[in-house]
Structures are given as C-alpha cells and as structure tokens.
Amino acid sequence: MAEDKKIHLSKKDVLKAFWKWTFFSHSNYNYERLQASGVLQSMSHLPEKLYPGNQEEQQKFMERHMAFYNTEPHFGGIINGMVVAMEEERANGADITDDAINSVKTGLMGPMAGIGDTLWQGTLQPILLAVGISIATGGNVMGAGAFAALMAGIMLPIAYFMYMRGYKTGKSGVEAILGGGKMKQLISAASIMGATVLGSLTANYVSAESHMKIKVGATKLALQADVLDKLLKGMIPLGITLFTLYLLKNKKMKSTYVMLILVIIGAVFGLTGILG
C-alpha cells in the first residue's frame, strides 16, 4: 500500500477505545461470550476508521471481535491495545488473519487474567479496603470516599499504561513481558503481601472471646486470658477464620451457607456463654 494512503489511527481513536473498554468492559456480560460484546463496543468506532466505505471488511471486523473473550480488564487491557495495533496493520495490508488475532486474544487472556487478579483483586484491593475500613469504623463517611478515590487513582494509571503499552509494542511486547522471570517474582511477592494484609484484617476485625472459667482446685482460670491467650493471642478469631476458609475452599460451600452456619454457631455459643 502506498505510503500516502496508509491508514493511521489517531491518539484520540486509541484513547476513545481505552476509555470505552475501561468503563464498559462488562457491558452485556454473558456466559456465552463473556466480555466479547464489551470488546466490540470499545472498538465500535474503529471499523469505519480502518475500512472507510468498505462494509464487508467492517462486518468481518465486528464478527472477529464477537468471539469468546474474558480477562482482567485493567491489566488485560494490554491485549486489547495490542489487538488494536494488529487491526491497524491488517488494514494496511499486513498478512494478519482472523485466526491470528483471535489466537492472540485467547492465548493471552488467561495469563493476563491471572496476573491482574493476583495483583489487583488479591493484593491492591484488600490493601485499599483496609485503609477505607479503618477510616469508616470511626463513623467517618470519608472511608468509602477514600476507598473509591484510591481505587480510581491507582487503577486508571495502571489501566492506561497497560493499554497503551500493548498498542505501542504489539504482540512481541506482551510475549516479552510474560516470558520474563521478573513477572513470576512479582506475582509471588504480591501474593505474600495480600495474605499478610488479609491476616491483619482478621486480627483487627474478627472479634470473639470466651467468658468460660475452669475450676482447678480452689482456683478459677479464665479460659481466654489464662489459657488461650497464653498459647496464642487471638486464637479464637483465627480459628473462626480458618474454619470459614475450610468451608469455602475445601468444602466448596456457598458463602450464604457459610454465613448461616456462623450465625448458628454464634447464637449457640453466645446463649451458652461459651463465647461473647
């Protein structure tokens, strides 16, 4: 294709795709195609830009991006940016097939979802929740505002960087990121940090203690202060947390059932004076 006829997407075109993906990645989310319609919606302005007046190619573009797709939207946006770059190259005559584009999407959506879920939902989000909850427990409504502001302040720069990085580097850039050993180290460190934060939340916000007293000869020992706390401070809250984790993870129970079990246990132990 002649240089003067080469199609170029403007920065505005790419930014528009990014913002639509950020806010509508889960629009029309369904269990047949998951985020496919969100992908297409985010790129809905591109077919006319890439294939002006060519309705057949515009239709093929839309059909291409209605294939099954699902990833973590902030970190996974790097795939969308890369696909936009591939579509631009294809429109300029590059030998990039439908299968090539969809293979890149399906091949990378899983790894990027794993990275995104670990770093965002498993690490950053719990930390930000801890900050918001600590403010809100004092009756300050700014706790919710702080959480929302921190979420947006961290999420949007990450999402923007990943999307634009994908667009600028294309397929080779994403493969380089995934192939580096540093990413595995980062995920491992983030997992440890997330577990630490959740452990801290448990110690601060799971409250339960025993009022039982054990008679030993002429002496009465408080089960909580004289026995359990001497062995391990916060043993009862820890036990409740581990029991809950066991039901959710090992027994695969629904969270509503687990909550019901905890309410029943709390009521029984509370009425008998074992726990308070």
mmCIF file of C-alpha atoms in Angstrom:
data_model
loop_
_atom_site.group_PDB
_atom_site.id
_atom_site.type_symbol
_atom_site.label_atom_id
_atom_site.label_comp_id
_atom_site.label_asym_id
_atom_site.label_seq_id
_atom_site.Cartn_x
_atom_site.Cartn_y
_atom_site.Cartn_z
ATOM 1 C CA MET A 1 0.000 0.000 0.000
ATOM 2 C CA ALA A 2 1.339 3.423 -0.918
ATOM 3 C CA GLU A 3 2.689 5.467 1.965
ATOM 4 C CA ASP A 4 0.298 8.381 1.299
ATOM 5 C CA LYS A 5 -2.655 6.010 1.511
ATOM 6 C CA LYS A 6 -1.517 4.289 4.682
ATOM 7 C CA ILE A 7 -4.166 4.266 7.404
ATOM 8 C CA HIS A 8 -3.194 5.665 10.772
ATOM 9 C CA LEU A 9 -5.284 5.653 13.920
ATOM 10 C CA SER A 10 -5.023 8.910 15.820
ATOM 11 C CA LYS A 11 -4.190 9.165 19.512
ATOM 12 C CA LYS A 12 -7.820 10.198 20.008
ATOM 13 C CA ASP A 13 -9.045 6.982 18.350
ATOM 14 C CA VAL A 14 -6.920 4.812 20.637
ATOM 15 C CA LEU A 15 -7.845 6.836 23.732
ATOM 16 C CA LYS A 16 -11.518 6.505 22.888
ATOM 17 C CA ALA A 17 -11.132 2.719 22.663
ATOM 18 C CA PHE A 18 -9.307 2.703 26.010
ATOM 19 C CA TRP A 19 -11.939 4.746 27.863
ATOM 20 C CA LYS A 20 -14.823 2.719 26.445
ATOM 21 C CA TRP A 21 -13.085 -0.504 27.472
ATOM 22 C CA THR A 22 -12.369 0.845 30.963
ATOM 23 C CA PHE A 23 -15.992 1.764 31.645
ATOM 24 C CA PHE A 24 -17.851 -0.847 29.572
ATOM 25 C CA SER A 25 -15.658 -3.972 29.628
ATOM 26 C CA HIS A 26 -18.509 -5.908 31.234
ATOM 27 C CA SER A 27 -21.380 -4.402 29.253
ATOM 28 C CA ASN A 28 -23.770 -7.159 28.160
ATOM 29 C CA TYR A 29 -21.590 -9.660 30.042
ATOM 30 C CA ASN A 30 -22.982 -13.146 29.432
ATOM 31 C CA TYR A 31 -21.942 -16.759 29.841
ATOM 32 C CA GLU A 32 -21.803 -17.459 26.116
ATOM 33 C CA ARG A 33 -19.232 -14.839 25.089
ATOM 34 C CA LEU A 34 -18.401 -13.141 28.425
ATOM 35 C CA GLN A 35 -16.591 -9.860 27.569
ATOM 36 C CA ALA A 36 -16.820 -10.161 23.772
ATOM 37 C CA SER A 37 -19.514 -7.529 23.370
ATOM 38 C CA GLY A 38 -17.562 -5.227 25.696
ATOM 39 C CA VAL A 39 -14.506 -5.583 23.439
ATOM 40 C CA LEU A 40 -16.548 -4.824 20.339
ATOM 41 C CA GLN A 41 -18.251 -1.868 21.965
ATOM 42 C CA SER A 42 -14.891 -0.397 22.940
ATOM 43 C CA MET A 43 -13.727 -0.644 19.318
ATOM 44 C CA SER A 44 -17.048 0.197 17.645
ATOM 45 C CA HIS A 45 -15.678 3.445 16.173
ATOM 46 C CA LEU A 46 -12.656 1.751 14.573
ATOM 47 C CA PRO A 47 -14.147 -0.200 11.605
ATOM 48 C CA GLU A 48 -15.095 2.992 9.778
ATOM 49 C CA LYS A 49 -11.648 4.445 10.513
ATOM 50 C CA LEU A 50 -9.805 1.359 9.298
ATOM 51 C CA TYR A 51 -12.064 0.399 6.411
ATOM 52 C CA PRO A 52 -13.827 3.584 5.267
ATOM 53 C CA GLY A 53 -16.735 2.751 2.964
ATOM 54 C CA ASN A 54 -15.932 -0.984 2.972
ATOM 55 C CA GLN A 55 -18.943 -2.555 4.701
ATOM 56 C CA GLU A 56 -17.746 -6.116 4.084
ATOM 57 C CA GLU A 57 -14.477 -5.565 5.973
ATOM 58 C CA GLN A 58 -16.308 -3.627 8.688
ATOM 59 C CA GLN A 59 -18.650 -6.575 9.177
ATOM 60 C CA LYS A 60 -15.718 -9.000 9.344
ATOM 61 C CA PHE A 61 -14.106 -6.766 11.975
ATOM 62 C CA MET A 62 -17.226 -6.933 14.147
ATOM 63 C CA GLU A 63 -17.598 -10.687 13.696
ATOM 64 C CA ARG A 64 -13.933 -11.169 14.657
ATOM 65 C CA HIS A 65 -14.377 -9.489 17.990
ATOM 66 C CA MET A 66 -17.572 -11.272 18.987
ATOM 67 C CA ALA A 67 -15.532 -14.392 19.741
ATOM 68 C CA PHE A 68 -15.393 -15.610 23.370
ATOM 69 C CA TYR A 69 -13.130 -13.398 25.477
ATOM 70 C CA ASN A 70 -12.533 -12.925 29.184
ATOM 71 C CA THR A 71 -9.682 -11.337 31.131
ATOM 72 C CA GLU A 72 -8.962 -8.937 33.990
ATOM 73 C CA PRO A 73 -9.864 -5.573 32.398
ATOM 74 C CA HIS A 74 -7.135 -3.325 33.863
ATOM 75 C CA PHE A 75 -4.029 -5.441 33.359
ATOM 76 C CA GLY A 76 -5.627 -7.373 30.487
ATOM 77 C CA GLY A 77 -6.143 -4.137 28.579
ATOM 78 C CA ILE A 78 -2.653 -4.684 27.184
ATOM 79 C CA ILE A 79 -4.183 -7.392 24.961
ATOM 80 C CA ASN A 80 -6.836 -5.007 23.643
ATOM 81 C CA GLY A 81 -4.199 -2.384 22.873
ATOM 82 C CA MET A 82 -2.139 -4.958 21.046
ATOM 83 C CA VAL A 83 -5.160 -6.114 19.037
ATOM 84 C CA VAL A 84 -5.905 -2.520 18.001
ATOM 85 C CA ALA A 85 -2.333 -2.307 16.674
ATOM 86 C CA MET A 86 -2.763 -5.611 14.809
ATOM 87 C CA GLU A 87 -6.036 -4.412 13.282
ATOM 88 C CA GLU A 88 -4.306 -1.234 12.125
ATOM 89 C CA GLU A 89 -1.518 -3.253 10.497
ATOM 90 C CA ARG A 90 -4.045 -5.583 8.859
ATOM 91 C CA ALA A 91 -5.931 -2.626 7.414
ATOM 92 C CA ASN A 92 -2.646 -1.512 5.863
ATOM 93 C CA GLY A 93 -2.148 -4.821 4.087
ATOM 94 C CA ALA A 94 -0.222 -6.896 6.656
ATOM 95 C CA ASP A 95 -0.791 -10.649 6.446
ATOM 96 C CA ILE A 96 -2.736 -10.936 9.704
ATOM 97 C CA THR A 97 -5.650 -13.371 9.606
ATOM 98 C CA ASP A 98 -8.797 -13.565 11.719
ATOM 99 C CA ASP A 99 -7.372 -16.648 13.427
ATOM 100 C CA ALA A 100 -4.132 -14.834 14.225
ATOM 101 C CA ILE A 101 -5.958 -12.012 16.013
ATOM 102 C CA ASN A 102 -8.288 -14.309 17.934
ATOM 103 C CA SER A 103 -5.450 -16.678 18.801
ATOM 104 C CA VAL A 104 -3.557 -13.809 20.404
ATOM 105 C CA LYS A 105 -6.642 -12.839 22.411
ATOM 106 C CA THR A 106 -7.473 -16.352 23.600
ATOM 107 C CA GLY A 107 -3.837 -17.246 24.206
ATOM 108 C CA LEU A 108 -3.073 -14.224 26.401
ATOM 109 C CA MET A 109 -6.391 -13.599 28.150
ATOM 110 C CA GLY A 110 -5.788 -16.381 30.704
ATOM 111 C CA PRO A 111 -2.232 -15.397 31.734
ATOM 112 C CA MET A 112 -3.118 -11.699 31.937
ATOM 113 C CA ALA A 113 -6.258 -12.530 33.953
ATOM 114 C CA GLY A 114 -4.100 -14.478 36.410
ATOM 115 C CA ILE A 115 -1.643 -11.594 36.720
ATOM 116 C CA GLY A 116 -4.398 -8.992 37.039
ATOM 117 C CA ASP A 117 -6.480 -10.929 39.555
ATOM 118 C CA THR A 118 -3.410 -11.568 41.723
ATOM 119 C CA LEU A 119 -2.070 -8.023 41.686
ATOM 120 C CA TRP A 120 -5.386 -6.148 41.709
ATOM 121 C CA GLN A 121 -8.122 -8.190 43.403
ATOM 122 C CA GLY A 122 -5.752 -10.257 45.523
ATOM 123 C CA THR A 123 -3.351 -7.520 46.646
ATOM 124 C CA LEU A 124 -4.153 -3.885 45.880
ATOM 125 C CA GLN A 125 -7.885 -4.086 46.531
ATOM 126 C CA PRO A 126 -7.596 -5.688 50.005
ATOM 127 C CA ILE A 127 -4.980 -3.103 50.997
ATOM 128 C CA LEU A 128 -7.215 -0.228 49.873
ATOM 129 C CA LEU A 129 -10.193 -1.826 51.634
ATOM 130 C CA ALA A 130 -8.164 -1.998 54.836
ATOM 131 C CA VAL A 131 -7.469 1.733 54.557
ATOM 132 C CA GLY A 132 -11.115 2.564 53.859
ATOM 133 C CA ILE A 133 -12.459 0.289 56.597
ATOM 134 C CA SER A 134 -10.044 1.683 59.189
ATOM 135 C CA ILE A 135 -11.365 5.187 58.463
ATOM 136 C CA ALA A 136 -15.032 4.134 58.296
ATOM 137 C CA THR A 137 -15.029 2.204 61.594
ATOM 138 C CA GLY A 138 -14.760 5.501 63.437
ATOM 139 C CA GLY A 139 -18.045 6.590 61.868
ATOM 140 C CA ASN A 140 -16.333 8.702 59.208
ATOM 141 C CA VAL A 141 -18.147 8.541 55.840
ATOM 142 C CA MET A 142 -14.874 9.519 54.179
ATOM 143 C CA GLY A 143 -13.832 5.871 54.494
ATOM 144 C CA ALA A 144 -15.907 4.973 51.447
ATOM 145 C CA GLY A 145 -14.728 8.092 49.637
ATOM 146 C CA ALA A 146 -11.089 7.318 50.381
ATOM 147 C CA PHE A 147 -11.506 3.777 49.049
ATOM 148 C CA ALA A 148 -13.158 4.994 45.827
ATOM 149 C CA ALA A 149 -10.571 7.742 45.296
ATOM 150 C CA LEU A 150 -7.622 5.426 45.903
ATOM 151 C CA MET A 151 -9.126 2.765 43.626
ATOM 152 C CA ALA A 152 -9.532 5.235 40.770
ATOM 153 C CA GLY A 153 -6.182 6.930 41.442
ATOM 154 C CA ILE A 154 -4.293 3.645 41.192
ATOM 155 C CA MET A 155 -6.480 1.722 38.743
ATOM 156 C CA LEU A 156 -6.706 4.289 35.939
ATOM 157 C CA PRO A 157 -2.947 4.926 35.557
ATOM 158 C CA ILE A 158 -2.278 1.176 35.544
ATOM 159 C CA ALA A 159 -5.050 0.519 33.010
ATOM 160 C CA TYR A 160 -3.878 3.392 30.776
ATOM 161 C CA PHE A 161 -0.248 2.282 30.886
ATOM 162 C CA MET A 162 -1.086 -1.344 30.060
ATOM 163 C CA TYR A 163 -3.435 -0.482 27.188
ATOM 164 C CA MET A 164 -1.024 1.978 25.578
ATOM 165 C CA ARG A 165 1.917 -0.351 26.127
ATOM 166 C CA GLY A 166 0.023 -3.060 24.254
ATOM 167 C CA TYR A 167 -0.752 -0.685 21.389
ATOM 168 C CA LYS A 168 2.828 0.573 21.102
ATOM 169 C CA THR A 169 4.668 -2.726 21.426
ATOM 170 C CA GLY A 170 2.231 -5.116 19.779
ATOM 171 C CA LYS A 171 2.375 -8.883 20.131
ATOM 172 C CA SER A 172 6.142 -9.117 20.699
ATOM 173 C CA GLY A 173 5.941 -6.731 23.677
ATOM 174 C CA VAL A 174 3.312 -8.756 25.518
ATOM 175 C CA GLU A 175 5.178 -12.016 24.893
ATOM 176 C CA ALA A 176 8.364 -10.408 26.283
ATOM 177 C CA ILE A 177 6.550 -9.365 29.470
ATOM 178 C CA LEU A 178 5.050 -12.807 30.012
ATOM 179 C CA GLY A 179 8.319 -14.568 29.222
ATOM 180 C CA GLY A 180 10.379 -12.718 31.818
ATOM 181 C CA GLY A 181 11.123 -14.326 35.148
ATOM 182 C CA LYS A 182 10.523 -10.993 36.928
ATOM 183 C CA MET A 183 6.767 -11.302 36.433
ATOM 184 C CA LYS A 184 6.641 -14.577 38.376
ATOM 185 C CA GLN A 185 8.619 -12.992 41.206
ATOM 186 C CA LEU A 186 6.267 -10.006 41.239
ATOM 187 C CA ILE A 187 3.184 -12.240 41.438
ATOM 188 C CA SER A 188 4.745 -14.288 44.242
ATOM 189 C CA ALA A 189 5.607 -11.166 46.242
ATOM 190 C CA ALA A 190 2.140 -9.735 45.667
ATOM 191 C CA SER A 191 0.510 -12.958 46.878
ATOM 192 C CA ILE A 192 2.530 -12.849 50.102
ATOM 193 C CA MET A 193 1.632 -9.195 50.638
ATOM 194 C CA GLY A 194 -2.046 -9.904 50.023
ATOM 195 C CA ALA A 195 -2.030 -12.768 52.545
ATOM 196 C CA THR A 196 -0.320 -10.519 55.105
ATOM 197 C CA VAL A 197 -2.925 -7.796 54.656
ATOM 198 C CA LEU A 198 -5.813 -10.254 54.978
ATOM 199 C CA GLY A 199 -4.206 -11.680 58.114
ATOM 200 C CA SER A 200 -4.009 -8.186 59.573
ATOM 201 C CA LEU A 201 -7.662 -7.563 58.739
ATOM 202 C CA THR A 202 -8.598 -10.790 60.509
ATOM 203 C CA ALA A 203 -6.735 -9.779 63.672
ATOM 204 C CA ASN A 204 -8.412 -6.368 63.722
ATOM 205 C CA TYR A 205 -11.975 -7.062 62.630
ATOM 206 C CA VAL A 206 -12.840 -10.644 63.658
ATOM 207 C CA SER A 207 -13.797 -10.339 67.305
ATOM 208 C CA ALA A 208 -14.669 -13.254 69.601
ATOM 209 C CA GLU A 209 -13.623 -14.240 73.111
ATOM 210 C CA SER A 210 -14.576 -16.806 75.694
ATOM 211 C CA HIS A 211 -16.013 -15.984 79.119
ATOM 212 C CA MET A 212 -15.700 -19.543 80.402
ATOM 213 C CA LYS A 213 -13.828 -20.229 83.597
ATOM 214 C CA ILE A 214 -12.216 -23.516 84.505
ATOM 215 C CA LYS A 215 -12.055 -24.501 88.161
ATOM 216 C CA VAL A 216 -8.739 -26.028 89.156
ATOM 217 C CA GLY A 217 -8.854 -26.846 92.858
ATOM 218 C CA ALA A 218 -9.643 -23.634 94.668
ATOM 219 C CA THR A 219 -8.573 -21.525 91.692
ATOM 220 C CA LYS A 220 -10.646 -20.445 88.704
ATOM 221 C CA LEU A 221 -8.826 -19.953 85.449
ATOM 222 C CA ALA A 222 -10.300 -17.749 82.731
ATOM 223 C CA LEU A 223 -10.199 -19.841 79.540
ATOM 224 C CA GLN A 224 -9.482 -16.796 77.402
ATOM 225 C CA ALA A 225 -6.975 -14.795 79.454
ATOM 226 C CA ASP A 226 -5.234 -17.558 81.390
ATOM 227 C CA VAL A 227 -5.132 -20.342 78.794
ATOM 228 C CA LEU A 228 -5.813 -19.420 75.177
ATOM 229 C CA ASP A 229 -4.088 -16.033 75.138
ATOM 230 C CA LYS A 230 -1.016 -17.566 76.761
ATOM 231 C CA LEU A 231 -0.808 -20.128 73.966
ATOM 232 C CA LEU A 232 -1.635 -17.823 71.027
ATOM 233 C CA LYS A 233 -3.102 -14.337 71.129
ATOM 234 C CA GLY A 234 -6.292 -14.179 69.041
ATOM 235 C CA MET A 235 -6.633 -17.960 68.788
ATOM 236 C CA ILE A 236 -10.455 -17.896 68.641
ATOM 237 C CA PRO A 237 -10.742 -15.303 65.822
ATOM 238 C CA LEU A 238 -8.020 -17.186 63.947
ATOM 239 C CA GLY A 239 -9.891 -20.457 64.408
ATOM 240 C CA ILE A 240 -13.129 -18.910 63.124
ATOM 241 C CA THR A 241 -11.306 -17.518 60.086
ATOM 242 C CA LEU A 242 -9.604 -20.826 59.267
ATOM 243 C CA PHE A 243 -12.904 -22.686 59.744
ATOM 244 C CA THR A 244 -14.579 -20.278 57.316
ATOM 245 C CA LEU A 245 -11.752 -20.737 54.814
ATOM 246 C CA TYR A 246 -12.065 -24.516 55.145
ATOM 247 C CA LEU A 247 -15.782 -24.423 54.360
ATOM 248 C CA LEU A 248 -15.332 -22.114 51.390
ATOM 249 C CA LYS A 249 -12.203 -23.604 49.853
ATOM 250 C CA ASN A 250 -12.207 -27.276 50.819
ATOM 251 C CA LYS A 251 -15.908 -27.983 51.140
ATOM 252 C CA LYS A 252 -16.808 -25.639 48.244
ATOM 253 C CA MET A 253 -19.774 -24.293 50.179
ATOM 254 C CA LYS A 254 -21.673 -21.202 49.083
ATOM 255 C CA SER A 255 -20.905 -18.070 51.054
ATOM 256 C CA THR A 256 -24.550 -17.711 52.111
ATOM 257 C CA TYR A 257 -24.491 -21.182 53.688
ATOM 258 C CA VAL A 258 -21.216 -20.409 55.451
ATOM 259 C CA MET A 259 -22.708 -17.195 56.869
ATOM 260 C CA LEU A 260 -25.737 -19.141 58.102
ATOM 261 C CA ILE A 261 -23.500 -21.714 59.818
ATOM 262 C CA LEU A 262 -21.510 -18.930 61.523
ATOM 263 C CA VAL A 263 -24.725 -17.259 62.719
ATOM 264 C CA ILE A 264 -25.987 -20.552 64.202
ATOM 265 C CA ILE A 265 -22.647 -21.264 65.890
ATOM 266 C CA GLY A 266 -22.511 -17.716 67.237
ATOM 267 C CA ALA A 267 -26.054 -17.942 68.591
ATOM 268 C CA VAL A 268 -25.469 -21.306 70.294
ATOM 269 C CA PHE A 269 -22.111 -20.342 71.804
ATOM 270 C CA GLY A 270 -23.436 -16.910 72.800
ATOM 271 C CA LEU A 271 -26.520 -18.277 74.586
ATOM 272 C CA THR A 272 -24.473 -20.870 76.457
ATOM 273 C CA GLY A 273 -21.898 -18.250 77.455
ATOM 274 C CA ILE A 274 -19.010 -20.054 75.787
ATOM 275 C CA LEU A 275 -18.267 -17.117 73.501
ATOM 276 C CA GLY A 276 -19.150 -13.464 73.590
#
